[in-house]
PDB file of C-alpha atoms and ligand atoms in Angstrom:
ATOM      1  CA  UNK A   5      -6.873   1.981  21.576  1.00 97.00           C
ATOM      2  CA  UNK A   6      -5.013   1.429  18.054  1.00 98.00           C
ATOM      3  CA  UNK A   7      -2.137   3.246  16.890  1.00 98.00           C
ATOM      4  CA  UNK A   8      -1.618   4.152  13.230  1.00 98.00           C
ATOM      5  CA  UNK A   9       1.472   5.485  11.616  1.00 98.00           C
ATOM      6  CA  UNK A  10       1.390   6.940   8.159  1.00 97.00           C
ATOM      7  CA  UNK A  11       5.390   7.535   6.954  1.00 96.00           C
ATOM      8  CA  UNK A  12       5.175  10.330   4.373  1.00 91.00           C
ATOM      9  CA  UNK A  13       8.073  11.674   2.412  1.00 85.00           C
ATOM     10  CA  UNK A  14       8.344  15.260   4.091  1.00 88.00           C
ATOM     11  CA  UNK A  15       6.113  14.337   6.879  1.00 94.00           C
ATOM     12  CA  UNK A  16       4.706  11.316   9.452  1.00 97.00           C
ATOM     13  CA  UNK A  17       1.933  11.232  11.358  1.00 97.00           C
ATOM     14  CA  UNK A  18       1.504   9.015  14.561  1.00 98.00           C
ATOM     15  CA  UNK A  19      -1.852   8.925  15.727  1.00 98.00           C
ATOM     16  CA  UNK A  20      -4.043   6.842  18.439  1.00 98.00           C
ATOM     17  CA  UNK A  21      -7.040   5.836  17.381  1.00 98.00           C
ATOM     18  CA  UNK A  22     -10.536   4.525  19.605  1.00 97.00           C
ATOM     19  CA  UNK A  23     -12.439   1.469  19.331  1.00 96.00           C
ATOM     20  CA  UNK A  24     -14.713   2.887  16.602  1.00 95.00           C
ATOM     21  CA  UNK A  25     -11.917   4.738  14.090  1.00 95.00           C
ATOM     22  CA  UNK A  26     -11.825   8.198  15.888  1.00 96.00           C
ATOM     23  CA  UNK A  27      -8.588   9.674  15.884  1.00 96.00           C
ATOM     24  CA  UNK A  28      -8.129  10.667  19.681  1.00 97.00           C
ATOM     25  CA  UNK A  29      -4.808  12.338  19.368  1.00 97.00           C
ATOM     26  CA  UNK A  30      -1.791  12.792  16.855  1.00 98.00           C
ATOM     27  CA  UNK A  31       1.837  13.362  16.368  1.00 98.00           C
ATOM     28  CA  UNK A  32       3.501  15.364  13.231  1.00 97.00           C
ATOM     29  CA  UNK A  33       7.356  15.511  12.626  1.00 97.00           C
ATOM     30  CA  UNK A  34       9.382  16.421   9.749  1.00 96.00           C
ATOM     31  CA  UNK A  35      11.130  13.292   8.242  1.00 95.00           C
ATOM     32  CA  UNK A  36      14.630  13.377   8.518  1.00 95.00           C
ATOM     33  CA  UNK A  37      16.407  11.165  10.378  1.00 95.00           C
ATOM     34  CA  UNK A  38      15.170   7.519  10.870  1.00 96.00           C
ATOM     35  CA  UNK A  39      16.157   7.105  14.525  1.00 95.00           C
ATOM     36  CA  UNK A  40      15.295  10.232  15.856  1.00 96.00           C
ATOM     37  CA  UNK A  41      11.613   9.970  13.794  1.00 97.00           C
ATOM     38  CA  UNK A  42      11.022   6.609  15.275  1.00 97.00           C
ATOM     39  CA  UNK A  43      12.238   7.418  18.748  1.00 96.00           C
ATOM     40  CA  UNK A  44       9.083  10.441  18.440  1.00 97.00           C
ATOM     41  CA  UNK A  45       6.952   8.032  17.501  1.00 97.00           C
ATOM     42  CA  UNK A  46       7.527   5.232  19.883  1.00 97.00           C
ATOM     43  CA  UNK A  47       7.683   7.626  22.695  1.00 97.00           C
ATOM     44  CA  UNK A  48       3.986   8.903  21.573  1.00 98.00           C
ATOM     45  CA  UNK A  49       2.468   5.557  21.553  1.00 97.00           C
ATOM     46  CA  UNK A  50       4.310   4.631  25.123  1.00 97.00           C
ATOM     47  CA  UNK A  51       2.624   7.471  26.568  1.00 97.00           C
ATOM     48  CA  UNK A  52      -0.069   6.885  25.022  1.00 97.00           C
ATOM     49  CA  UNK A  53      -0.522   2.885  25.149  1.00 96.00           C
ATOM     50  CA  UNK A  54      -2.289   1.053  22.237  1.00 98.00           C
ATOM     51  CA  UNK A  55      -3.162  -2.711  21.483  1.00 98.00           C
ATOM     52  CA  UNK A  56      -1.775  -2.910  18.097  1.00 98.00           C
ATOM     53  CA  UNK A  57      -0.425  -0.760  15.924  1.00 98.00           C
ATOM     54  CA  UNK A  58      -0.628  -0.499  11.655  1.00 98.00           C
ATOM     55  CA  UNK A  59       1.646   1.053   9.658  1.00 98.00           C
ATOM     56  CA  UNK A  60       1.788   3.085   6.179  1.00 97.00           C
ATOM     57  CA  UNK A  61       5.271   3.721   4.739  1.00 96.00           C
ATOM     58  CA  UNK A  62       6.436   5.646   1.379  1.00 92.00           C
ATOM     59  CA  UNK A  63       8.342   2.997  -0.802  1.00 83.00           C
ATOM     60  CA  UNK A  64       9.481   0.617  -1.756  1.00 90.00           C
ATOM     61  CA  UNK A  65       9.116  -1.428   1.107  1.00 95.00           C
ATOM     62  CA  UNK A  66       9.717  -5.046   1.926  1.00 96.00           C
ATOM     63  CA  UNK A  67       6.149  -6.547   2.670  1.00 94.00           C
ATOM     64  CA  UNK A  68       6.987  -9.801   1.922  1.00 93.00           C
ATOM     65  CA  UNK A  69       6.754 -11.513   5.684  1.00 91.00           C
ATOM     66  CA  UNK A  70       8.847 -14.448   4.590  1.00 93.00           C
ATOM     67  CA  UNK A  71      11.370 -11.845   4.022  1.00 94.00           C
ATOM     68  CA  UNK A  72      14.868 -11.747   5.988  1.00 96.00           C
ATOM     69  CA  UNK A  73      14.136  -8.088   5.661  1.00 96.00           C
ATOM     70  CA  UNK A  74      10.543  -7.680   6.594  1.00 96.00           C
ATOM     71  CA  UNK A  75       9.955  -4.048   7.782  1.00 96.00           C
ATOM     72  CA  UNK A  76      12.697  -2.385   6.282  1.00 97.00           C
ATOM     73  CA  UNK A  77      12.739   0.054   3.686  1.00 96.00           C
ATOM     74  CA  UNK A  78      14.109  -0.625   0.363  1.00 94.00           C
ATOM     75  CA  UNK A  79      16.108   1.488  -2.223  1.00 88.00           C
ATOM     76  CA  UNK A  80      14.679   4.922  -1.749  1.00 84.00           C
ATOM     77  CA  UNK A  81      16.605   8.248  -2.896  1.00 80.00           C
ATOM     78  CA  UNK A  82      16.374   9.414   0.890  1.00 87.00           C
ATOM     79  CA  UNK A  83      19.632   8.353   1.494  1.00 91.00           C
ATOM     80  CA  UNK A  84      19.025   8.282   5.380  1.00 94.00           C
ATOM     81  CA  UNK A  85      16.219   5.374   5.188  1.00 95.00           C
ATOM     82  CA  UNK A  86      17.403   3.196   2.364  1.00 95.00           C
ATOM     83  CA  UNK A  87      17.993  -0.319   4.374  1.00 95.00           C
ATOM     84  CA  UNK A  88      16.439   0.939   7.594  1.00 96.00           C
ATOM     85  CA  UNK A  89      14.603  -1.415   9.925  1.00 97.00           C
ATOM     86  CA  UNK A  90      11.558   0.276  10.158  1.00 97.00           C
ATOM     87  CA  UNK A  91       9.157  -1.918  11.534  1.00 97.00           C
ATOM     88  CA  UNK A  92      12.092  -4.118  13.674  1.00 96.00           C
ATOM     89  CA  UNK A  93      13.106  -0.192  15.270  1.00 97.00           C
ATOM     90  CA  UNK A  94       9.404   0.144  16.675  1.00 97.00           C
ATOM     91  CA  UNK A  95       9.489  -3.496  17.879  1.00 96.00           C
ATOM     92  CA  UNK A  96      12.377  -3.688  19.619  1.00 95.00           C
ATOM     93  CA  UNK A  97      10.443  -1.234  21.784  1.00 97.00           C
ATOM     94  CA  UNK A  98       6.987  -1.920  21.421  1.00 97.00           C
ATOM     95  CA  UNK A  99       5.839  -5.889  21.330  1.00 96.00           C
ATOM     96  CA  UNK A 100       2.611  -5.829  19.821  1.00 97.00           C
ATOM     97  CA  UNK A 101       0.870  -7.137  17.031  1.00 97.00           C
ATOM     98  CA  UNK A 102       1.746  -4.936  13.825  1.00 97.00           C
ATOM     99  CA  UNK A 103       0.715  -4.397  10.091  1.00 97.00           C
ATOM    100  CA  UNK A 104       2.603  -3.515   7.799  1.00 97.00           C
ATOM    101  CA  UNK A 105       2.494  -1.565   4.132  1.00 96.00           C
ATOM    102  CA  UNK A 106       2.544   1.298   2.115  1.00 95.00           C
ATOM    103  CA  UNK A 107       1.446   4.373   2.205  1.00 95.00           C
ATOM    104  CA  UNK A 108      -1.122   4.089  -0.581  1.00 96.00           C
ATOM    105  CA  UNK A 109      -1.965   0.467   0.815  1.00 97.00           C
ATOM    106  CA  UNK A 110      -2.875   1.958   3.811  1.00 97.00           C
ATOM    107  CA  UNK A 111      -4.680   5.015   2.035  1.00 97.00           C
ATOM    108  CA  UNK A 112      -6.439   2.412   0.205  1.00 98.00           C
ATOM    109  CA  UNK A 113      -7.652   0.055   2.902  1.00 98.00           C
ATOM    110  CA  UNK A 114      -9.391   3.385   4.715  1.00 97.00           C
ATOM    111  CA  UNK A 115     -10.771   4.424   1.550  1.00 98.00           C
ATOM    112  CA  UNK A 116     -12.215   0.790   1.347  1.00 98.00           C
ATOM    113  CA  UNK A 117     -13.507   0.094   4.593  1.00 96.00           C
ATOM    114  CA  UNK A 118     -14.995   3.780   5.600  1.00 96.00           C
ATOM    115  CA  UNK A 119     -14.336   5.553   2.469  1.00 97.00           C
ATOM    116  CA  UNK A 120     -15.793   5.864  -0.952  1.00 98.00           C
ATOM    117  CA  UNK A 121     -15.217   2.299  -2.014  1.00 98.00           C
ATOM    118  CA  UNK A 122     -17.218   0.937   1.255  1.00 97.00           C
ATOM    119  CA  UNK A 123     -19.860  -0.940  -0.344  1.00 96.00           C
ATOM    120  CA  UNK A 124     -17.768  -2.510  -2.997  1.00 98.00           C
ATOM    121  CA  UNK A 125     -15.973  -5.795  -3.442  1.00 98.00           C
ATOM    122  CA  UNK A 126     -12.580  -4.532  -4.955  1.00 98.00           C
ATOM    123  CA  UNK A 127     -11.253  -1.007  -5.368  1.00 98.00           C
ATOM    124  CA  UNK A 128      -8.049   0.482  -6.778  1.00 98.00           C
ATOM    125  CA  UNK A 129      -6.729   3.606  -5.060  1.00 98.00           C
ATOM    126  CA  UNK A 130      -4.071   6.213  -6.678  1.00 98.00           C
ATOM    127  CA  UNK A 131      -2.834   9.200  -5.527  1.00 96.00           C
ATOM    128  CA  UNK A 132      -1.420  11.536  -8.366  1.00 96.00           C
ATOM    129  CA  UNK A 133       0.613  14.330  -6.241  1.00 93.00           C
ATOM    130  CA  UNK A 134       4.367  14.843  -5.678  1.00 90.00           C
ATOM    131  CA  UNK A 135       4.689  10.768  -7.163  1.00 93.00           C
ATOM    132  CA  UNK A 136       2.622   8.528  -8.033  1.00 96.00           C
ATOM    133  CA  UNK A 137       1.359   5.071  -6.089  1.00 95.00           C
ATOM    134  CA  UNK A 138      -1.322   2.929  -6.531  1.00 97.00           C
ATOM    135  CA  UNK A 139      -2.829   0.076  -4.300  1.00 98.00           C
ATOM    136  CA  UNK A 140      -5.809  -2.671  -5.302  1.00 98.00           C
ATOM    137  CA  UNK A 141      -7.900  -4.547  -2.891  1.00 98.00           C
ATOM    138  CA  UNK A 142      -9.708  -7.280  -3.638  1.00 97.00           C
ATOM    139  CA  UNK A 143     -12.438  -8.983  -0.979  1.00 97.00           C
ATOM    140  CA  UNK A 144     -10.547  -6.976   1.859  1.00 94.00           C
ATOM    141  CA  UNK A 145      -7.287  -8.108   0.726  1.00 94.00           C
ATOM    142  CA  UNK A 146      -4.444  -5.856  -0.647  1.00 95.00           C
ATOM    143  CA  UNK A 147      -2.965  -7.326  -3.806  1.00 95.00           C
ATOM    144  CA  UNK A 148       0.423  -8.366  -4.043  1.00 91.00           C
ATOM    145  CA  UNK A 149       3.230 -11.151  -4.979  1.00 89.00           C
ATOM    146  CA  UNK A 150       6.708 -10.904  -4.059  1.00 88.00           C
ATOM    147  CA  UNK A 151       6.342  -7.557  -3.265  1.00 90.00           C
ATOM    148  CA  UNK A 152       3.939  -4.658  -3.685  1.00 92.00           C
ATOM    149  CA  UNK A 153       2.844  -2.709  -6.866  1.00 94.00           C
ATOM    150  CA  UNK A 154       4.076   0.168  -8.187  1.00 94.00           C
ATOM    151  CA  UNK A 155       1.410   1.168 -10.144  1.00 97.00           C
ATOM    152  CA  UNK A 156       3.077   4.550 -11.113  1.00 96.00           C
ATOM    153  CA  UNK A 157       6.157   3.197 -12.894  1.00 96.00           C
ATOM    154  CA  UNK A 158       3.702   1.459 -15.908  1.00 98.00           C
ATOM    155  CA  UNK A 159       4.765   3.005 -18.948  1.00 98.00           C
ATOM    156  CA  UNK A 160       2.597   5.598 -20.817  1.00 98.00           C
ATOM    157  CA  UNK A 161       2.335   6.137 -24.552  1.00 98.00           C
ATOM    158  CA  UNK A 162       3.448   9.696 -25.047  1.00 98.00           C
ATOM    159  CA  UNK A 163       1.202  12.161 -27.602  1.00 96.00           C
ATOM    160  CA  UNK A 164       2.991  12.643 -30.636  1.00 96.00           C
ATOM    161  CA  UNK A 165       5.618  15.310 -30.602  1.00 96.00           C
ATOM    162  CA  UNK A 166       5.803  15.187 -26.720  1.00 97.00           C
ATOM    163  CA  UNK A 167       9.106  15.282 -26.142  1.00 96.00           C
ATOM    164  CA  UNK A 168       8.926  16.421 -22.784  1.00 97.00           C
ATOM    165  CA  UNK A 169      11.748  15.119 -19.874  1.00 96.00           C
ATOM    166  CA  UNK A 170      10.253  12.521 -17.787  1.00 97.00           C
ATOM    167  CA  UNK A 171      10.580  13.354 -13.998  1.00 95.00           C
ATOM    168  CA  UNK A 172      11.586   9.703 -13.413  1.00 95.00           C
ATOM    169  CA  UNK A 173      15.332   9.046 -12.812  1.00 92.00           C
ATOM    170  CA  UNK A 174      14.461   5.119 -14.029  1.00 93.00           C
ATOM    171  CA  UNK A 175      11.810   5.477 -17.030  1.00 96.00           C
ATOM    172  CA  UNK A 176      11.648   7.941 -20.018  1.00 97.00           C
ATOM    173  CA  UNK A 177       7.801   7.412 -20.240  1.00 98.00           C
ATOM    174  CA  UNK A 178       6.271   5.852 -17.233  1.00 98.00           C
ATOM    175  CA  UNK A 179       2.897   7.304 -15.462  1.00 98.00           C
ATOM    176  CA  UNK A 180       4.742   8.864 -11.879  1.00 97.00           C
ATOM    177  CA  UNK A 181       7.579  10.635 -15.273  1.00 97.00           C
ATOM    178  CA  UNK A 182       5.190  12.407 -16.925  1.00 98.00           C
ATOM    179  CA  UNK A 183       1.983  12.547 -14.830  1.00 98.00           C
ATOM    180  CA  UNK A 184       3.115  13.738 -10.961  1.00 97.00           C
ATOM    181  CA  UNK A 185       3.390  17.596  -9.627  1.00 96.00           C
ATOM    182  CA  UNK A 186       6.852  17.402 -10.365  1.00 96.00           C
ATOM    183  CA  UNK A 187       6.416  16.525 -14.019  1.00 97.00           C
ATOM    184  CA  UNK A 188       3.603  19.139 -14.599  1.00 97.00           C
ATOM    185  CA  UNK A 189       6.393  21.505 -13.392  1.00 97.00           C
ATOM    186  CA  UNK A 190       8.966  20.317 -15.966  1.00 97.00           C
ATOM    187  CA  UNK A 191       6.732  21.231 -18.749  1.00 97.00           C
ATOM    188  CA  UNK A 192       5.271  24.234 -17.950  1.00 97.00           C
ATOM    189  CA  UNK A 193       8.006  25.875 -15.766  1.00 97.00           C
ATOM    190  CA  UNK A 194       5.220  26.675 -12.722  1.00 95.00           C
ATOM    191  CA  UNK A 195       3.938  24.483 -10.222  1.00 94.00           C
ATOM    192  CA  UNK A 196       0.463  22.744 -10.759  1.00 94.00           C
ATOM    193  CA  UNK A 197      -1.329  25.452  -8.269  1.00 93.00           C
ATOM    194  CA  UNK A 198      -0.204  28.421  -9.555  1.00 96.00           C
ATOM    195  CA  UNK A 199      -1.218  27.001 -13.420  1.00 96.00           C
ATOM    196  CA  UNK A 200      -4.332  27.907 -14.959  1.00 97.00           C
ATOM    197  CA  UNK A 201      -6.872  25.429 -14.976  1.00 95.00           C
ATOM    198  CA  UNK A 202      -7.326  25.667 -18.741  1.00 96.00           C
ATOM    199  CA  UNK A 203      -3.555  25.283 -19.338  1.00 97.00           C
ATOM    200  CA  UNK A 204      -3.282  22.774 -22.004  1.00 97.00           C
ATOM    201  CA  UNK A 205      -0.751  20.913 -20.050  1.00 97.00           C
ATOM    202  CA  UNK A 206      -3.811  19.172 -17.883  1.00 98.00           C
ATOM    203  CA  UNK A 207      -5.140  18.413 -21.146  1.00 97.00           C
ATOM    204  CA  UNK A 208      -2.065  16.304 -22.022  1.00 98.00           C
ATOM    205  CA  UNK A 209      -2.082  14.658 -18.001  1.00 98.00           C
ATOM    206  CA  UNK A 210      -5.323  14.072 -18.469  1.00 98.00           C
ATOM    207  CA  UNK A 211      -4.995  11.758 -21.544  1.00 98.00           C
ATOM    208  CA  UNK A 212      -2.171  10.140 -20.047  1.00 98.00           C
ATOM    209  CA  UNK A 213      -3.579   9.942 -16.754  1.00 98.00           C
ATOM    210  CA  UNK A 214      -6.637   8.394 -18.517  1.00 98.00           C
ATOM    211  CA  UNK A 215      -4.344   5.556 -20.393  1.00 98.00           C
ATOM    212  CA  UNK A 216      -3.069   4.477 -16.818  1.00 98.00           C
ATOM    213  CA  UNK A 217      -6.276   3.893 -15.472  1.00 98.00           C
ATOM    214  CA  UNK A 218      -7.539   2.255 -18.405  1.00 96.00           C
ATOM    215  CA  UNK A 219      -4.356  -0.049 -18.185  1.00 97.00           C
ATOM    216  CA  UNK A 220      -5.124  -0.746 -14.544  1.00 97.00           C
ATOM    217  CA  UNK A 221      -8.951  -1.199 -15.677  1.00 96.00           C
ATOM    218  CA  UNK A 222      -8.600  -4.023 -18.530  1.00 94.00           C
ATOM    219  CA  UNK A 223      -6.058  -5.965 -16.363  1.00 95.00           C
ATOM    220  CA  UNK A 224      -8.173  -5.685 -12.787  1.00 96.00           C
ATOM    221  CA  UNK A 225     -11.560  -4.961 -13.972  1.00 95.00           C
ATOM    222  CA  UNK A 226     -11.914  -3.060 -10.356  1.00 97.00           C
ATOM    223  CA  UNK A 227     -15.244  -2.111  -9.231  1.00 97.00           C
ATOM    224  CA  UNK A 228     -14.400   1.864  -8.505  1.00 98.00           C
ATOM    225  CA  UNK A 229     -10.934   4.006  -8.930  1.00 98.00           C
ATOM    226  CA  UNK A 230     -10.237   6.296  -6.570  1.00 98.00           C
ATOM    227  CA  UNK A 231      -8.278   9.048  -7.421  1.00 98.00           C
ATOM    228  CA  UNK A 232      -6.038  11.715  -4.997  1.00 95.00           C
ATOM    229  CA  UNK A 233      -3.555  13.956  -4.640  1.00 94.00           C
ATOM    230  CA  UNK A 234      -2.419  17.363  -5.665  1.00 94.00           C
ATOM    231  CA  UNK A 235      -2.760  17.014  -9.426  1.00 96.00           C
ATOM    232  CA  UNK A 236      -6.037  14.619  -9.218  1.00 96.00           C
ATOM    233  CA  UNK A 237      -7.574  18.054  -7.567  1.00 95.00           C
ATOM    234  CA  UNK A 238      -6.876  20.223  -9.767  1.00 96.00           C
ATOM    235  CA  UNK A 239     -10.298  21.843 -10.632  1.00 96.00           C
ATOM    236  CA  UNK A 240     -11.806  20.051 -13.377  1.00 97.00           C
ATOM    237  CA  UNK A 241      -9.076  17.592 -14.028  1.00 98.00           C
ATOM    238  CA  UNK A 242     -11.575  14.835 -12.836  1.00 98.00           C
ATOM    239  CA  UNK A 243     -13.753  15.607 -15.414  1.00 98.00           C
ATOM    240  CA  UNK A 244     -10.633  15.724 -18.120  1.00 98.00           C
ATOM    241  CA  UNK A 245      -9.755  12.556 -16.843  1.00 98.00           C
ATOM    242  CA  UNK A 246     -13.268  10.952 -17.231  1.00 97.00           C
ATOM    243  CA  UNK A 247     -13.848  12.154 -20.229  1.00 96.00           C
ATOM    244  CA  UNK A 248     -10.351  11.089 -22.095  1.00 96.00           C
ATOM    245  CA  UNK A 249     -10.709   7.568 -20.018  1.00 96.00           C
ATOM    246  CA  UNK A 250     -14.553   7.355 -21.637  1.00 93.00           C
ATOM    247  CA  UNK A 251     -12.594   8.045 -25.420  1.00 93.00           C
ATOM    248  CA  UNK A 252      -9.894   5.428 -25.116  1.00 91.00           C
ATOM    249  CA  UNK A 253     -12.288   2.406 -24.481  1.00 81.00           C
ATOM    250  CA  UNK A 254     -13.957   2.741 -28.065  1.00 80.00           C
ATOM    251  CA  UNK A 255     -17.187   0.188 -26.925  1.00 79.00           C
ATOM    252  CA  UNK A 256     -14.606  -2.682 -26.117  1.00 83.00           C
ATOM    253  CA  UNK A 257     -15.834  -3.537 -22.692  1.00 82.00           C
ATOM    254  CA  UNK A 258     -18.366  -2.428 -21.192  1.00 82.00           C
ATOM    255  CA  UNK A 259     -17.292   0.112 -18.342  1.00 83.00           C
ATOM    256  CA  UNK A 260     -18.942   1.611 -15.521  1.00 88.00           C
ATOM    257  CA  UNK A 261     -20.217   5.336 -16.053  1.00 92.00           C
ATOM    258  CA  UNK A 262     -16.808   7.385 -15.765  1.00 95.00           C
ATOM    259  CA  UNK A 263     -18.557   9.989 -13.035  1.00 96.00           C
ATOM    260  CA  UNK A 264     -19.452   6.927 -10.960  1.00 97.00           C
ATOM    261  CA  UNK A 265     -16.141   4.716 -11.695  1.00 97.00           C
ATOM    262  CA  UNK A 266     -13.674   7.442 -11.391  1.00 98.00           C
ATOM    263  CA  UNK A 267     -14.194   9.049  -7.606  1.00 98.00           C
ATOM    264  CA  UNK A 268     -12.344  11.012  -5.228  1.00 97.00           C
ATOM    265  CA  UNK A 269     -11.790   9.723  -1.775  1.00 97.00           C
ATOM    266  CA  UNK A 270     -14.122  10.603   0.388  1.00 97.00           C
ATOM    267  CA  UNK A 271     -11.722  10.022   3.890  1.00 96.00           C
ATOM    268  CA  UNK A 272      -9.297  13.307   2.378  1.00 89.00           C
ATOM    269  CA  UNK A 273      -6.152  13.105   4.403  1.00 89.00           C
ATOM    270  CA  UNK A 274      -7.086  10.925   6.916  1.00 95.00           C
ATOM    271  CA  UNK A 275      -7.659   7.738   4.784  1.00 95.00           C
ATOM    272  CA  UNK A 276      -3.688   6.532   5.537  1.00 96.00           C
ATOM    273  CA  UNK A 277      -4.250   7.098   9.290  1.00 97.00           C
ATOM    274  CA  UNK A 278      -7.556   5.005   9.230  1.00 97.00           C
ATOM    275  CA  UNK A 279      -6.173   2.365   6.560  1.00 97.00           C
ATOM    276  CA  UNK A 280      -3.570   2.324   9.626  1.00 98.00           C
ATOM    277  CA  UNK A 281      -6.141   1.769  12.640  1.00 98.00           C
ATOM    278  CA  UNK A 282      -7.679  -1.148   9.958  1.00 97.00           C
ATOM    279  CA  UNK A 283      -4.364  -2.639   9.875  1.00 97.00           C
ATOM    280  CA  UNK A 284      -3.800  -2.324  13.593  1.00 98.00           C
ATOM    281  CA  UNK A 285      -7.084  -3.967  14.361  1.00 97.00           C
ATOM    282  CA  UNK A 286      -6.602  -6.803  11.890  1.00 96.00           C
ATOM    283  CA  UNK A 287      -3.212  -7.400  13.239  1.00 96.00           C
ATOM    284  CA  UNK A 288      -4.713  -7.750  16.662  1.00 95.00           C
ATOM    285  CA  UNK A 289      -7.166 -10.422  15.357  1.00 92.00           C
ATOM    286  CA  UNK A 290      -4.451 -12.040  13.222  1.00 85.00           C
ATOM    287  CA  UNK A 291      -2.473 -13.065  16.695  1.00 79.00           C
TER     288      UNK A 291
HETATM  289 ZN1   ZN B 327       9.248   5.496 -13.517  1.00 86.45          ZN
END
């Protein structure tokens, strides 16, 4: 058995996983405070023992092993986890062989090994929801230097006249500012759900969710993007985005067909939690 942890903003999920990927049985709490969340979790996984165990956290993170702070989270708003020892607090109870990454690295390792980018050889996965995250894997291995990407924090050219308040504290124009559910609900007043489809404001996301990808596309070349989260499923944004993203390449490269390069996942909200069993597995192997 393999156990998987997927560290959300509002909520984590601690699940055991079999041999094959099937999740057996699961854990949800609230996140609030670290201790008591990780005490939950490691009592879980000692009831329910497990070989290895992989790990999905929201950001930023230190991934860097080499790291003196390995494990820990990094300088997030929730004032409660910034400088926590995440993965040391699970150790210090549990010895076993751990990986370790974020929660859209995980998301994008399921998507890759069971998920809609299964028979390709790299894949970039973004989830476009309350913020914005992206991962890229290339041959099975999750890109990243000194630390990992934060693909939503690449700054988008704004429409002219659109003078709209980014929802980023940090950037006046980047992708997570203007694109995520939060920033759909600074310009329109209403949350994404309760917005007409046809509301011109996806037309403007869509153009601008369309420029990130295309950024991500001439610098990675990936083989298939795959696109979540609350404002990715917005009926017919897909489409919006596809088209606008077909627009903005004006015959310089040659790119895939949009409707095959631009994808949903197909795992839904179980690609962290199996990302996570990948991770545990590999860590196993890695020993
Ligand atoms: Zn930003």
């Amino acid at each position: 058995m393999y156990g998987s942890i997927e560290l959300g903003g509002t909520k984590i999920r601690c699940a055991i996983l079999d041999e094959i990927g099937n999740i057996v049985k699961e854990i949800r709490v609230e996140t609030k405070d670290p201790e008591e969340n990780m005490k939950d979790v490691v009592d879980f996984l000692k009831k329910n023992p497990v070989e290895s165990i992989g790990i999905g956290a929201f950001g930023p993170i230190d991934v860097d092993k080499e790291s003196k702070t390995y494990g820990f989270v990094l300088e997030t708003p929730k004032k409660l986890w910034r400088n926590f020892d995440l993965l040391g607090s699970i150790k210090k109870e549990l010895d076993l062989p751990m990986g370790f990454t974020t929660d859209v690295g995980a998301s994008g390792i399921g998507e890759y090994r069971y998920g809609a980018a299964k028979d390709k050889r790299s894949s970039l996965y973004l989830t476009i929801g309350t913020g914005v995250g992206g991962s890229y894997i290339q041959d099975g291995t999750l890109l990243q230097g000194f630390s990992h990407p934060e693909m939503g924090h690449i700054e988008i050219t704004r429409e002219e006249g659109d003078e709209v308040e980014s929802f980023c504290d940090f950037h006046d124009s980047c992708f997570e500012g203007l694109c995520a559910g939060p920033a759909l609900e600074l310009r329109t007043g209403q949350r994404g759900e309760n917005l007409d489809k046809d509301d011109p404001a996806f037309d403007i996301l869509a153009k601008y969710i369309a420029k990130g990808l295309m950024t991500y596309t001439m610098i990675l070349r990936p083989h298939i993007i795959i696109i979540g989260g609350g404002v990715a499923n917005k009926e017919g944004m897909i489409e919006k985005i596809r088209r606008e993203f077909a627009k903005l390449d004006n015959h310089y490269i040659n790119i895939p067909n949009p409707d095959q390069y631009i994808v949903f996942p197909e795992l839904g909200n179980e690609a962290g939690l199996i990302g996570g069993y990948v991770l545990a597995k590999d860590a196993l192997k890695d020993e």
